[in-house]
């Protein structure tokens, strides 16, 4: 993809009627529904990957799987998770942090630059190409998790990370506190009400030693668990079939969560932000980030 | 007979009287200042920007008082300017349009530290280093470590999305701010973000951090606390050329190593610092590279071996691993006191802050030396090389005729070179007043309009820290040299 693809995307978005953007459709139900609204798809393809710079420029319509495979060839990855078929743009707009956030960081910190089409049909760029940047307002963090209601993202520059040399999943009926105390920066800590499951990663020898410590606690090797697909905010009580992501405030559960709760003041400010970017509410009109619980 | 100017002035003075009375009613007489001395003091910050004028200075101690100050100013149609310790380097706290200054330094309580959940709620006036000291013994720390950390406040860190050497691995302030209680420009109080996970709705927290005080005032901040690493190794590499050090940095990143910090200091900085600090920087080196690695022991040991090899391949004369805590502390002391030591070279300085791609460090640095030296000026480089974050420091004597123009011209050229190399205007000092005229070098009018949409949503009446960040018709202040580097300034 290139500049011409972005121009084509802009022309497709247009400047007046309601329009929604469709990625892989893997989280189509999050934050509302745009059934019946004309849909567009973001450009696809890896435009530039500079392993030595640890950044990648990619069309927002590219699948997470395609991107991950290309990065892995050079021993790198990005802090974006998504089920098979999900797109980079979709994952950013949903704004869920990766399961390995303890090592990879939050999804909010992965987006360096976004080339977007605004509600008025004009292309604009948020952020910049470098890994550090405080030039002007931080529109990139605002865009992550915005469900495409502020602008439609066509192309992004993402921060990449080196893949860990080794990793291991361990689980057992041990308290999460004991597990956390035994480790340094575990990638993932999960608790299902009975067992704690943890992923450690890094240098191979360090991982071996951490695995040894966990075995002493009574944990055994396991594989990456299949988590229930719905996300809810952790409120202190584990729902049936739920798995807590410790430290992340997220519960993975089988049942669809209640709508999110938000104060009157925060909602009012959020609505002002949306109105400012899209006064006619033409972008993904059926969606609302205030409905997303976690 | 009418005297429009005179009657306008009288009206203004009376208006100020009423405003002051109302602010005193909120804060009490001792916490509202309007004397000439206070107004002068609060008309500047740590930047080279001059010409600001504070209207009246307030020292609130609670969220309700901040809200009342802001609402009172708004009722009088007067803007406000939030201010922490005033160590900012881009003029973000320099008052424009006769504002009410809202100084948050008295809001310095550490409200709560939750060791288990690794977070703390702090007042905006808490000094960055004071929080780290407070956390001693908990095994946790607050990761952002700007070199001004002895003086700068966490409220200021939030406003500027501050960095520091260790942000290479751990990320800048935004990655360490979970939630913020904010007084919006209309006086309303909201809490944006969440203690755990992402908050419902837009990431207003992410948008607010780095807003340079133009989106509201942070009155309580929930920060993420980071686990202290079990193992830390600090390496000192020295080179016969700055390019060798720069190439080493590019090669380390290209090799897939993300150290905790990667800092370069050039020969002039070494010469200024070493006699005072005795950090062990070789006096004949063209540059030294400080590499800090942290984590578990095997990973750190393996990375040391890789960095030794990369350094040697790129011309490092020696690679020294600090053997003791004292040796380690000295290496960092030299780095963090670099700025204070420049006074031995020239009385005045102008510090820039840009970011470039990390793969282009050596060539851009060469250009930086050229554009400064061809103007007969001296430049010193001490910077966060791993992020590609340049900090060229031009030192000069402002008494020499015409020198200031040369300095500003060189500064502008450095910004241009950085943007042309695929970089950005600022990595950590922000835009403030200093760089807003350069915004169009990096952004189109559509880009700037999108940024202004965010600003207008928070501040529809334009009352929060006006005339900053975005280029606009309003002009305020001018850039000039400082008399000398103040205590605790940083790069």
PDB file of C-alpha atoms in Angstrom, chain B residues 113 115 120 130-142 225 228:
ATOM      1  CA  UNK B 113       0.574   4.242  48.124  1.00  0.00           C
ATOM      2  CA  UNK B 115       2.152  -1.482  47.137  1.00  0.00           C
ATOM      3  CA  UNK B 120      -0.004   5.762  44.163  1.00  0.00           C
ATOM      4  CA  UNK B 130      10.411  12.962  46.541  1.00  0.00           C
ATOM      5  CA  UNK B 131       8.021  10.260  45.367  1.00  0.00           C
ATOM      6  CA  UNK B 132      10.908   7.905  44.590  1.00  0.00           C
ATOM      7  CA  UNK B 133      12.435   8.640  48.017  1.00  0.00           C
ATOM      8  CA  UNK B 134       9.079   8.026  49.671  1.00  0.00           C
ATOM      9  CA  UNK B 135       8.914   4.627  47.961  1.00  0.00           C
ATOM     10  CA  UNK B 136      12.310   3.460  49.236  1.00  0.00           C
ATOM     11  CA  UNK B 137      11.960   0.079  50.889  1.00  0.00           C
ATOM     12  CA  UNK B 138       8.813  -0.871  48.965  1.00  0.00           C
ATOM     13  CA  UNK B 139      10.754  -2.377  46.046  1.00  0.00           C
ATOM     14  CA  UNK B 140       8.911   0.000  43.704  1.00  0.00           C
ATOM     15  CA  UNK B 141       9.696   3.279  41.978  1.00  0.00           C
ATOM     16  CA  UNK B 142       8.158   5.903  39.674  1.00  0.00           C
ATOM     17  CA  UNK B 225       4.683   2.128  40.266  1.00  0.00           C
ATOM     18  CA  UNK B 228      12.774  -2.323  40.969  1.00  0.00           C
TER      19      UNK B 228
END
